[in-house]
PDB file of C-alpha atoms in Angstrom:
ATOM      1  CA  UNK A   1     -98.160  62.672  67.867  1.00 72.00           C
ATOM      2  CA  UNK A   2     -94.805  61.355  67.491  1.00 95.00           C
ATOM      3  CA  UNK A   3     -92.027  61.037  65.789  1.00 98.00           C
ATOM      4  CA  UNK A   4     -91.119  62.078  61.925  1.00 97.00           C
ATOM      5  CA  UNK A   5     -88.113  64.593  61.920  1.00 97.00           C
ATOM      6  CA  UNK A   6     -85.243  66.423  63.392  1.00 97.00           C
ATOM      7  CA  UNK A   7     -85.024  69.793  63.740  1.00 98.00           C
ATOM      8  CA  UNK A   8     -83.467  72.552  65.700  1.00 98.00           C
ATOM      9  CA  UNK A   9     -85.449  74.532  68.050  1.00 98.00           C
ATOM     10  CA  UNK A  10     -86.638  78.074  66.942  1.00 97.00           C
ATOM     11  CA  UNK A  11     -86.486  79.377  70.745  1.00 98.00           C
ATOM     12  CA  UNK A  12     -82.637  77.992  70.663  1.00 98.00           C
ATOM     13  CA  UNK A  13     -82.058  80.262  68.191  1.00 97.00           C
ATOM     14  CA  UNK A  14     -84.050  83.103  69.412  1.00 97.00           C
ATOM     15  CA  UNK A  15     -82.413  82.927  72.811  1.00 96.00           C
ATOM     16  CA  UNK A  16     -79.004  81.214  73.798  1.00 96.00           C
ATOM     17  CA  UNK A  17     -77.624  81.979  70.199  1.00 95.00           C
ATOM     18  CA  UNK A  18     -78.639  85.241  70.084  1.00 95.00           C
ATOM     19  CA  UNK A  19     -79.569  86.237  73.696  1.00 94.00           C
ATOM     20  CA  UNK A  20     -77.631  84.751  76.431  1.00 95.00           C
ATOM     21  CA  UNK A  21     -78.100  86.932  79.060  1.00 95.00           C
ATOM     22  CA  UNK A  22     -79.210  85.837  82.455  1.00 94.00           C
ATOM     23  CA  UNK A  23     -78.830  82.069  81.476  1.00 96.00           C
ATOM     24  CA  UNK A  24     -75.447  81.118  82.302  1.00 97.00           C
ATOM     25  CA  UNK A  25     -75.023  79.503  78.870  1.00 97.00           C
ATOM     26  CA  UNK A  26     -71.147  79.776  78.307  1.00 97.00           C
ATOM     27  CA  UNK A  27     -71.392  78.254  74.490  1.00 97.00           C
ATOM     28  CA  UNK A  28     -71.817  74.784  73.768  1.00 98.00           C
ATOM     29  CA  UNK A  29     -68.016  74.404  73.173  1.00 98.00           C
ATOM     30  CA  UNK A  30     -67.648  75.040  76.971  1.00 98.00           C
ATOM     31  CA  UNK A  31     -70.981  74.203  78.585  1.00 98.00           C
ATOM     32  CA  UNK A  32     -72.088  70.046  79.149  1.00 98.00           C
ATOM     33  CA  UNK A  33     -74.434  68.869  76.207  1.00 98.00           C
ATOM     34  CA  UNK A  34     -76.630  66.160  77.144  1.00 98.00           C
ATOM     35  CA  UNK A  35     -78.457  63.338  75.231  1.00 98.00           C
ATOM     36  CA  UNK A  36     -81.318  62.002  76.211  1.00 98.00           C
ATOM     37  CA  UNK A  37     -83.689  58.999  74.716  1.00 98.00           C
ATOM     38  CA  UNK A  38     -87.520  59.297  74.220  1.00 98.00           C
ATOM     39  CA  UNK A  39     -90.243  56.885  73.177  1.00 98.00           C
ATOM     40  CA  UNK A  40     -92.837  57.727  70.718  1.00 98.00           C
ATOM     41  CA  UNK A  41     -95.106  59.598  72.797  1.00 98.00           C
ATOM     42  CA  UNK A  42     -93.524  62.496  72.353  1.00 98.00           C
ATOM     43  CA  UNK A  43     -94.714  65.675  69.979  1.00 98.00           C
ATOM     44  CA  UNK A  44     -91.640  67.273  68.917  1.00 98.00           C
ATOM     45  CA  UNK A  45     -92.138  70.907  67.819  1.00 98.00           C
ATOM     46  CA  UNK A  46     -89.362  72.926  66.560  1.00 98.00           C
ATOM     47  CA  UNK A  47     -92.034  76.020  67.244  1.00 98.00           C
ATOM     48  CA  UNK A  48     -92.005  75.169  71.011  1.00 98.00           C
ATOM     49  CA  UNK A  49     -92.854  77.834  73.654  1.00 98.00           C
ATOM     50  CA  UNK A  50     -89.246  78.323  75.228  1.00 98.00           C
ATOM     51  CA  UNK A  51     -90.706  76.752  78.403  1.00 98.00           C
ATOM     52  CA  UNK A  52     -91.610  73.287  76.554  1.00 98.00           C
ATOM     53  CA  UNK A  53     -88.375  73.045  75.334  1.00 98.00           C
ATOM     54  CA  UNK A  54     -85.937  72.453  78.310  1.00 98.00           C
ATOM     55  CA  UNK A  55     -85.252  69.060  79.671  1.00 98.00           C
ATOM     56  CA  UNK A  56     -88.458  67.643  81.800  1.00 98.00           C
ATOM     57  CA  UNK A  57     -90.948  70.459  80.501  1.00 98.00           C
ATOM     58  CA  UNK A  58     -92.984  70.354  77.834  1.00 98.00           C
ATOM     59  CA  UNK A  59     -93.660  66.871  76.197  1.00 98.00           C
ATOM     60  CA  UNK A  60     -89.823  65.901  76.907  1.00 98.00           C
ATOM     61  CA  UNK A  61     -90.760  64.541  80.630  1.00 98.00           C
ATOM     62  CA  UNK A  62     -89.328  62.268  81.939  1.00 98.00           C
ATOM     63  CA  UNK A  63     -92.194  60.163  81.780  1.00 98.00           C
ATOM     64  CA  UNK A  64     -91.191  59.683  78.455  1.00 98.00           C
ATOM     65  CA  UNK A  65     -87.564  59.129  78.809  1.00 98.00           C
ATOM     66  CA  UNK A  66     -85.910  55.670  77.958  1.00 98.00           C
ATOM     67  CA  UNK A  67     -83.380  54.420  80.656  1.00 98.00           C
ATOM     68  CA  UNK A  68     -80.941  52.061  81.628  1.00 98.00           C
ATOM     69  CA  UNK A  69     -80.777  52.052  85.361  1.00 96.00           C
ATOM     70  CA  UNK A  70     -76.286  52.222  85.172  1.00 97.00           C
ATOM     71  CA  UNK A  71     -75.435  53.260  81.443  1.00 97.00           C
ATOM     72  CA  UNK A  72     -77.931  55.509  80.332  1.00 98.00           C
ATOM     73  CA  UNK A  73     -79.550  57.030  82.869  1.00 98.00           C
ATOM     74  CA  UNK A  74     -82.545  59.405  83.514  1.00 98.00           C
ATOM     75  CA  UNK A  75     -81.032  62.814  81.920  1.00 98.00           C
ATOM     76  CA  UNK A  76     -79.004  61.056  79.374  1.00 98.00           C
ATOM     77  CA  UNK A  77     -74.980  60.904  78.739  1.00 98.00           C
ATOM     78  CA  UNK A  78     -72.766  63.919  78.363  1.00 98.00           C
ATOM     79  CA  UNK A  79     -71.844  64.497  74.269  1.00 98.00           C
ATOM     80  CA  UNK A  80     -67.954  64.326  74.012  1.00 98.00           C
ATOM     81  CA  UNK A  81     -65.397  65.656  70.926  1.00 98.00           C
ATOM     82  CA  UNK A  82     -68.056  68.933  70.203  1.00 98.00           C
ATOM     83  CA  UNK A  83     -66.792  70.506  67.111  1.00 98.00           C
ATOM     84  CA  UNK A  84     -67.903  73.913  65.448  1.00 98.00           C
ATOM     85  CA  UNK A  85     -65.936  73.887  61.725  1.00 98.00           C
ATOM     86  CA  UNK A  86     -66.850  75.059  58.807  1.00 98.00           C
ATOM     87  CA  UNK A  87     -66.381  72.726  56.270  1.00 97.00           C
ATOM     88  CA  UNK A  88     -67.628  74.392  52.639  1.00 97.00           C
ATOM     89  CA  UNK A  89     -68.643  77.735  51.856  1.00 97.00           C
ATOM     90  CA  UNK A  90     -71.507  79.214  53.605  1.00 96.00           C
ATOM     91  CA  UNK A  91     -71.480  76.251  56.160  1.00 97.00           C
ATOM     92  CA  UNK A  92     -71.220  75.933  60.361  1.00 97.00           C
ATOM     93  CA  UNK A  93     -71.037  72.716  61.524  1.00 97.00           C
ATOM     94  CA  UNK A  94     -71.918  71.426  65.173  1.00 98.00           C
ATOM     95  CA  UNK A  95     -70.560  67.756  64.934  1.00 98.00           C
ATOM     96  CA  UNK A  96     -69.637  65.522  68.151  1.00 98.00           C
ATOM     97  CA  UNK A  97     -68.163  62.264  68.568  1.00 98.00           C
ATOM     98  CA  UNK A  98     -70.361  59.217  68.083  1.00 98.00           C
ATOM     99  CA  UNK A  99     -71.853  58.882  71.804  1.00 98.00           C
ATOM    100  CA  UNK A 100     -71.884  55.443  73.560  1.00 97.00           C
ATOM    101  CA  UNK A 101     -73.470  53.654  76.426  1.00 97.00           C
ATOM    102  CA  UNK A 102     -71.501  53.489  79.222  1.00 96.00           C
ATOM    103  CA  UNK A 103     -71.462  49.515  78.814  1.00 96.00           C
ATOM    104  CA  UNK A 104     -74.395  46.491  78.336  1.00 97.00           C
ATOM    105  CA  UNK A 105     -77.432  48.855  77.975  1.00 97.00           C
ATOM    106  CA  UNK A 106     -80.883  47.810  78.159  1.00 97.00           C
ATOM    107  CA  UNK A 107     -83.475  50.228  76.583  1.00 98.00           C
ATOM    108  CA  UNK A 108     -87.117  49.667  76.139  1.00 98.00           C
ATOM    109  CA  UNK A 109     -87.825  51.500  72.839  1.00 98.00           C
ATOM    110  CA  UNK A 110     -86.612  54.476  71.922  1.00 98.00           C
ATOM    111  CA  UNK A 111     -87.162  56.508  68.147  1.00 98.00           C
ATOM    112  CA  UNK A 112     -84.954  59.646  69.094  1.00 98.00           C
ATOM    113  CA  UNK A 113     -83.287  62.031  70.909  1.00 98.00           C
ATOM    114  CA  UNK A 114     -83.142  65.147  72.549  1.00 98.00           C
ATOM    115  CA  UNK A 115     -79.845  67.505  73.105  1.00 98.00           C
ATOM    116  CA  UNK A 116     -79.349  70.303  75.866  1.00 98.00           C
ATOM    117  CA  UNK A 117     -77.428  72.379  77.169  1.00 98.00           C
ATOM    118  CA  UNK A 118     -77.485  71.091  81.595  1.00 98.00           C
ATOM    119  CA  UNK A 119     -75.327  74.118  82.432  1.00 98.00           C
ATOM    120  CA  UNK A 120     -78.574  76.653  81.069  1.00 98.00           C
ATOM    121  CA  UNK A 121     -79.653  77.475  84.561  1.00 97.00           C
ATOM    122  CA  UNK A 122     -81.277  80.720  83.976  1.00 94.00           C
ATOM    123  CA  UNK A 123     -83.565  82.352  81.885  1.00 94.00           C
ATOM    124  CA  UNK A 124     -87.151  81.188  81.193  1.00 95.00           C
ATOM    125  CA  UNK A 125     -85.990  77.022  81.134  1.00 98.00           C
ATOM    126  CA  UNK A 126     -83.279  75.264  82.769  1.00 98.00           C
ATOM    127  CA  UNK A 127     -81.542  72.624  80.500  1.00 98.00           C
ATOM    128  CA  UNK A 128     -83.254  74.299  77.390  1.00 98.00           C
ATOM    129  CA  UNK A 129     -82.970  72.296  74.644  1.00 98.00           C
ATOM    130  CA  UNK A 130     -81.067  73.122  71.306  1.00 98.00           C
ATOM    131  CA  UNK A 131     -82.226  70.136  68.960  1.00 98.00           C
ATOM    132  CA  UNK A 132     -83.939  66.859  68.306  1.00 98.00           C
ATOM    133  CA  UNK A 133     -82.947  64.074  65.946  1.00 98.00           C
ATOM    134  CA  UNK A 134     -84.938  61.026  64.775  1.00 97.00           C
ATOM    135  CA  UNK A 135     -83.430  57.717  64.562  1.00 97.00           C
ATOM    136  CA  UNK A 136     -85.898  56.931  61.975  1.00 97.00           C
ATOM    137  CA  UNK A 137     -87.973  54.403  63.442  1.00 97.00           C
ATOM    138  CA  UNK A 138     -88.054  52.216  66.925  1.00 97.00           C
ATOM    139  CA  UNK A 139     -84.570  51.047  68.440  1.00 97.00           C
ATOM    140  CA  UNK A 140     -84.591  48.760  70.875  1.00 96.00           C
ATOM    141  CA  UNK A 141     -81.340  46.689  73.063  1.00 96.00           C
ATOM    142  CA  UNK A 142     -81.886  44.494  75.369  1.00 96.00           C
ATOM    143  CA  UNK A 143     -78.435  43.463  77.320  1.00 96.00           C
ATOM    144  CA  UNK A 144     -75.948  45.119  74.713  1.00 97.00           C
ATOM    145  CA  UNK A 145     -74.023  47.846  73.703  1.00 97.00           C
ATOM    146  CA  UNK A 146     -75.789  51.173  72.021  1.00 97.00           C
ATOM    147  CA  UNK A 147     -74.127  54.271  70.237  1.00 97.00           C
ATOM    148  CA  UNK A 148     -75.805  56.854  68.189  1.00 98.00           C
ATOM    149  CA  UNK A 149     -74.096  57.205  65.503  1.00 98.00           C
ATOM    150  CA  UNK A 150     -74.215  61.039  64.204  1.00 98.00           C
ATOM    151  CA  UNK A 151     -75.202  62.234  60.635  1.00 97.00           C
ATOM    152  CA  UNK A 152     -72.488  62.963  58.401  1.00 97.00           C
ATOM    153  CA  UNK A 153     -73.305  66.273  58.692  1.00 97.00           C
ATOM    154  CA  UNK A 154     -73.001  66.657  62.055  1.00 97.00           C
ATOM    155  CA  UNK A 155     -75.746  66.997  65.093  1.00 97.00           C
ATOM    156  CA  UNK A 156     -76.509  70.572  62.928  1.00 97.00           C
ATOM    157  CA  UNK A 157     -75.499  72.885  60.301  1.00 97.00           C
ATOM    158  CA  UNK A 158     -76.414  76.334  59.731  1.00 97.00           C
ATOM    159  CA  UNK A 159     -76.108  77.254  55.835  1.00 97.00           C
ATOM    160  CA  UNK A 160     -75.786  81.040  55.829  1.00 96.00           C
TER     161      UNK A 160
ATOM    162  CA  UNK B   1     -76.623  94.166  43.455  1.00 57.00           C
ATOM    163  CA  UNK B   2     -77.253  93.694  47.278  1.00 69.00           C
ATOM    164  CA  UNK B   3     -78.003  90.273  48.813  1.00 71.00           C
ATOM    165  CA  UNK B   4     -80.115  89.368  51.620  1.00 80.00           C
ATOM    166  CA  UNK B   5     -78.776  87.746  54.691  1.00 86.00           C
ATOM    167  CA  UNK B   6     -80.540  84.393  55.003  1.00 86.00           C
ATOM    168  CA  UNK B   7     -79.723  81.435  56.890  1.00 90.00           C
ATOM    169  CA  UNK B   8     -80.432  77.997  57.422  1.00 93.00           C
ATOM    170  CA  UNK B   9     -80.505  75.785  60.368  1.00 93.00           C
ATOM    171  CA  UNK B  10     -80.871  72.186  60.556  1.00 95.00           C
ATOM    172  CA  UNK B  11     -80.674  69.494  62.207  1.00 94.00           C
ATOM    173  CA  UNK B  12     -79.463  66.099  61.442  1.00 96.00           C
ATOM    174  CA  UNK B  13     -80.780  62.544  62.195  1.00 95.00           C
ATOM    175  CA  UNK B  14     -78.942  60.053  63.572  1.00 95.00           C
ATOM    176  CA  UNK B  15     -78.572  55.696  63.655  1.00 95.00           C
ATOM    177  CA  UNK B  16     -78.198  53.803  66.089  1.00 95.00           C
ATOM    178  CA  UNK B  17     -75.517  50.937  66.136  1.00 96.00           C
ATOM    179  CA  UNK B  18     -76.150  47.620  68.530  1.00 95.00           C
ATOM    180  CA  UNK B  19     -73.574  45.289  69.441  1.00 93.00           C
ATOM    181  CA  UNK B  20     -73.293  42.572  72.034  1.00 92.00           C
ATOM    182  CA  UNK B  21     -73.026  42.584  75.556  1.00 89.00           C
ATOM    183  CA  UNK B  22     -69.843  43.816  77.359  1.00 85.00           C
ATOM    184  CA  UNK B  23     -67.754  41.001  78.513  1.00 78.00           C
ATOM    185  CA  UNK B  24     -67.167  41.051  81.944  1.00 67.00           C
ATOM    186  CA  UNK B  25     -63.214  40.755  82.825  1.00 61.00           C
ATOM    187  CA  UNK B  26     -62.262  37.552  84.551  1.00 55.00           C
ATOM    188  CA  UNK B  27     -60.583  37.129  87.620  1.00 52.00           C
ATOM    189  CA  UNK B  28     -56.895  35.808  86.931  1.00 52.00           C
ATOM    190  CA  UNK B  29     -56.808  34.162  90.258  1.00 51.00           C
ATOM    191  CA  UNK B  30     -58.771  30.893  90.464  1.00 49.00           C
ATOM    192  CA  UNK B  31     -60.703  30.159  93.104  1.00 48.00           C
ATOM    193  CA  UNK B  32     -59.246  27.744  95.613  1.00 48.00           C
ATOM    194  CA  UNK B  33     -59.653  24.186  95.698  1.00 45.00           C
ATOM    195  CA  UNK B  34     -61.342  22.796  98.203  1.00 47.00           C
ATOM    196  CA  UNK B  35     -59.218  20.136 100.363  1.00 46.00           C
ATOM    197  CA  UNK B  36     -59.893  17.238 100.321  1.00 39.00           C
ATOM    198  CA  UNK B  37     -62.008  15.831 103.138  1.00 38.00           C
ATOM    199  CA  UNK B  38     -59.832  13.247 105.551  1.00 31.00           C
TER     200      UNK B  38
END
């Protein structure tokens, strides 16, 4: 498989947000959000068992990780200016500051990304992941600068 | 009239922006000259 979409993960929902308890998940306000690049031989599934769905388990290995060996390295970069808001009626945001390289980057091919929560330490999955987002098709750099660039809408938005 | 509680969760894509190489800063001092042989 590969990829085609972004989507939140059901088991993110179904656990952290709803049931924290033995996973020393703090809120994503307080606890460190990673990034982390993958290639295209990843199957992302938004129905993941909770177990596929932290950092190295399931099909986001790090076997399938992009890297640069200094500015974006195995595990990815911390996300930075985390926002919750609620910006129109019915709407929660999750927005974050635009999240840069730490300097000249080179990265073999890379179509998306993958956001966790590192301080999850308990629970079924360490690191569990809370979303994925396509960058639409196949980025590459070779010696210069990256950022992802967020959607206008934020990393996520929950329309109640 | 009652209404259900529903909800909707999603999540975004994203871009990704390239620029060019990060310069490296210069060192101000310039290196010596070498003396001249006698």
């Amino acid at each position: 498989m590969a990829w085609s979409a972004s989507a939140i993960f059901r088991e993110w929902v179904a656990g952290p947000m709803y049931q924290a308890s033995g996973t020393n998940y703090t809120g994503l306000d307080s606890d460190t959000v990673k990034v982390s690049l993958f290639n295209n031989s990843v199957t992302p599934d938004k129905d993941a068992a909770v177990a596929s769905t932290g950092y190295n388990t399931g099909t986001w290995t790090t076997g399938n990780e992009i890297t640069d060996a200094t500015n974006w390295v195995a595990g990815g970069r911390s996300l930075a200016g985390k926002g919750f808001t609620t910006p129109s009626s019915g709407v929660v945001m999750f927005d974050a500051t635009d999240l840069a390289g730490g300097g000249t980057v080179t990265l073999a091919a890379f179509y998306g990304c993958f956001v966790y929560d590192d301080t999850i330490t308990g629970g079924t999955v360490a690191d569990q992941g809370t979303s994925y987002h396509y960058f639409g098709g196949a980025q590459q750099v070779t010696g210069g600068t990256v950022t992802i660039v967020w959607h206008t809408n934020g990393l996520q938005r929950i329309t109640v | 009239m009652t209404e259900d509680a529903s909800a909707t969760a999603t999540a975004y894509g994203a871009t990704v922006a390239v620029g060019p190489p990060v310069e490296q800063e210069q060192d101000a001092t310039e290196a010596p000259t070498p003396e001249e042989g006698g």
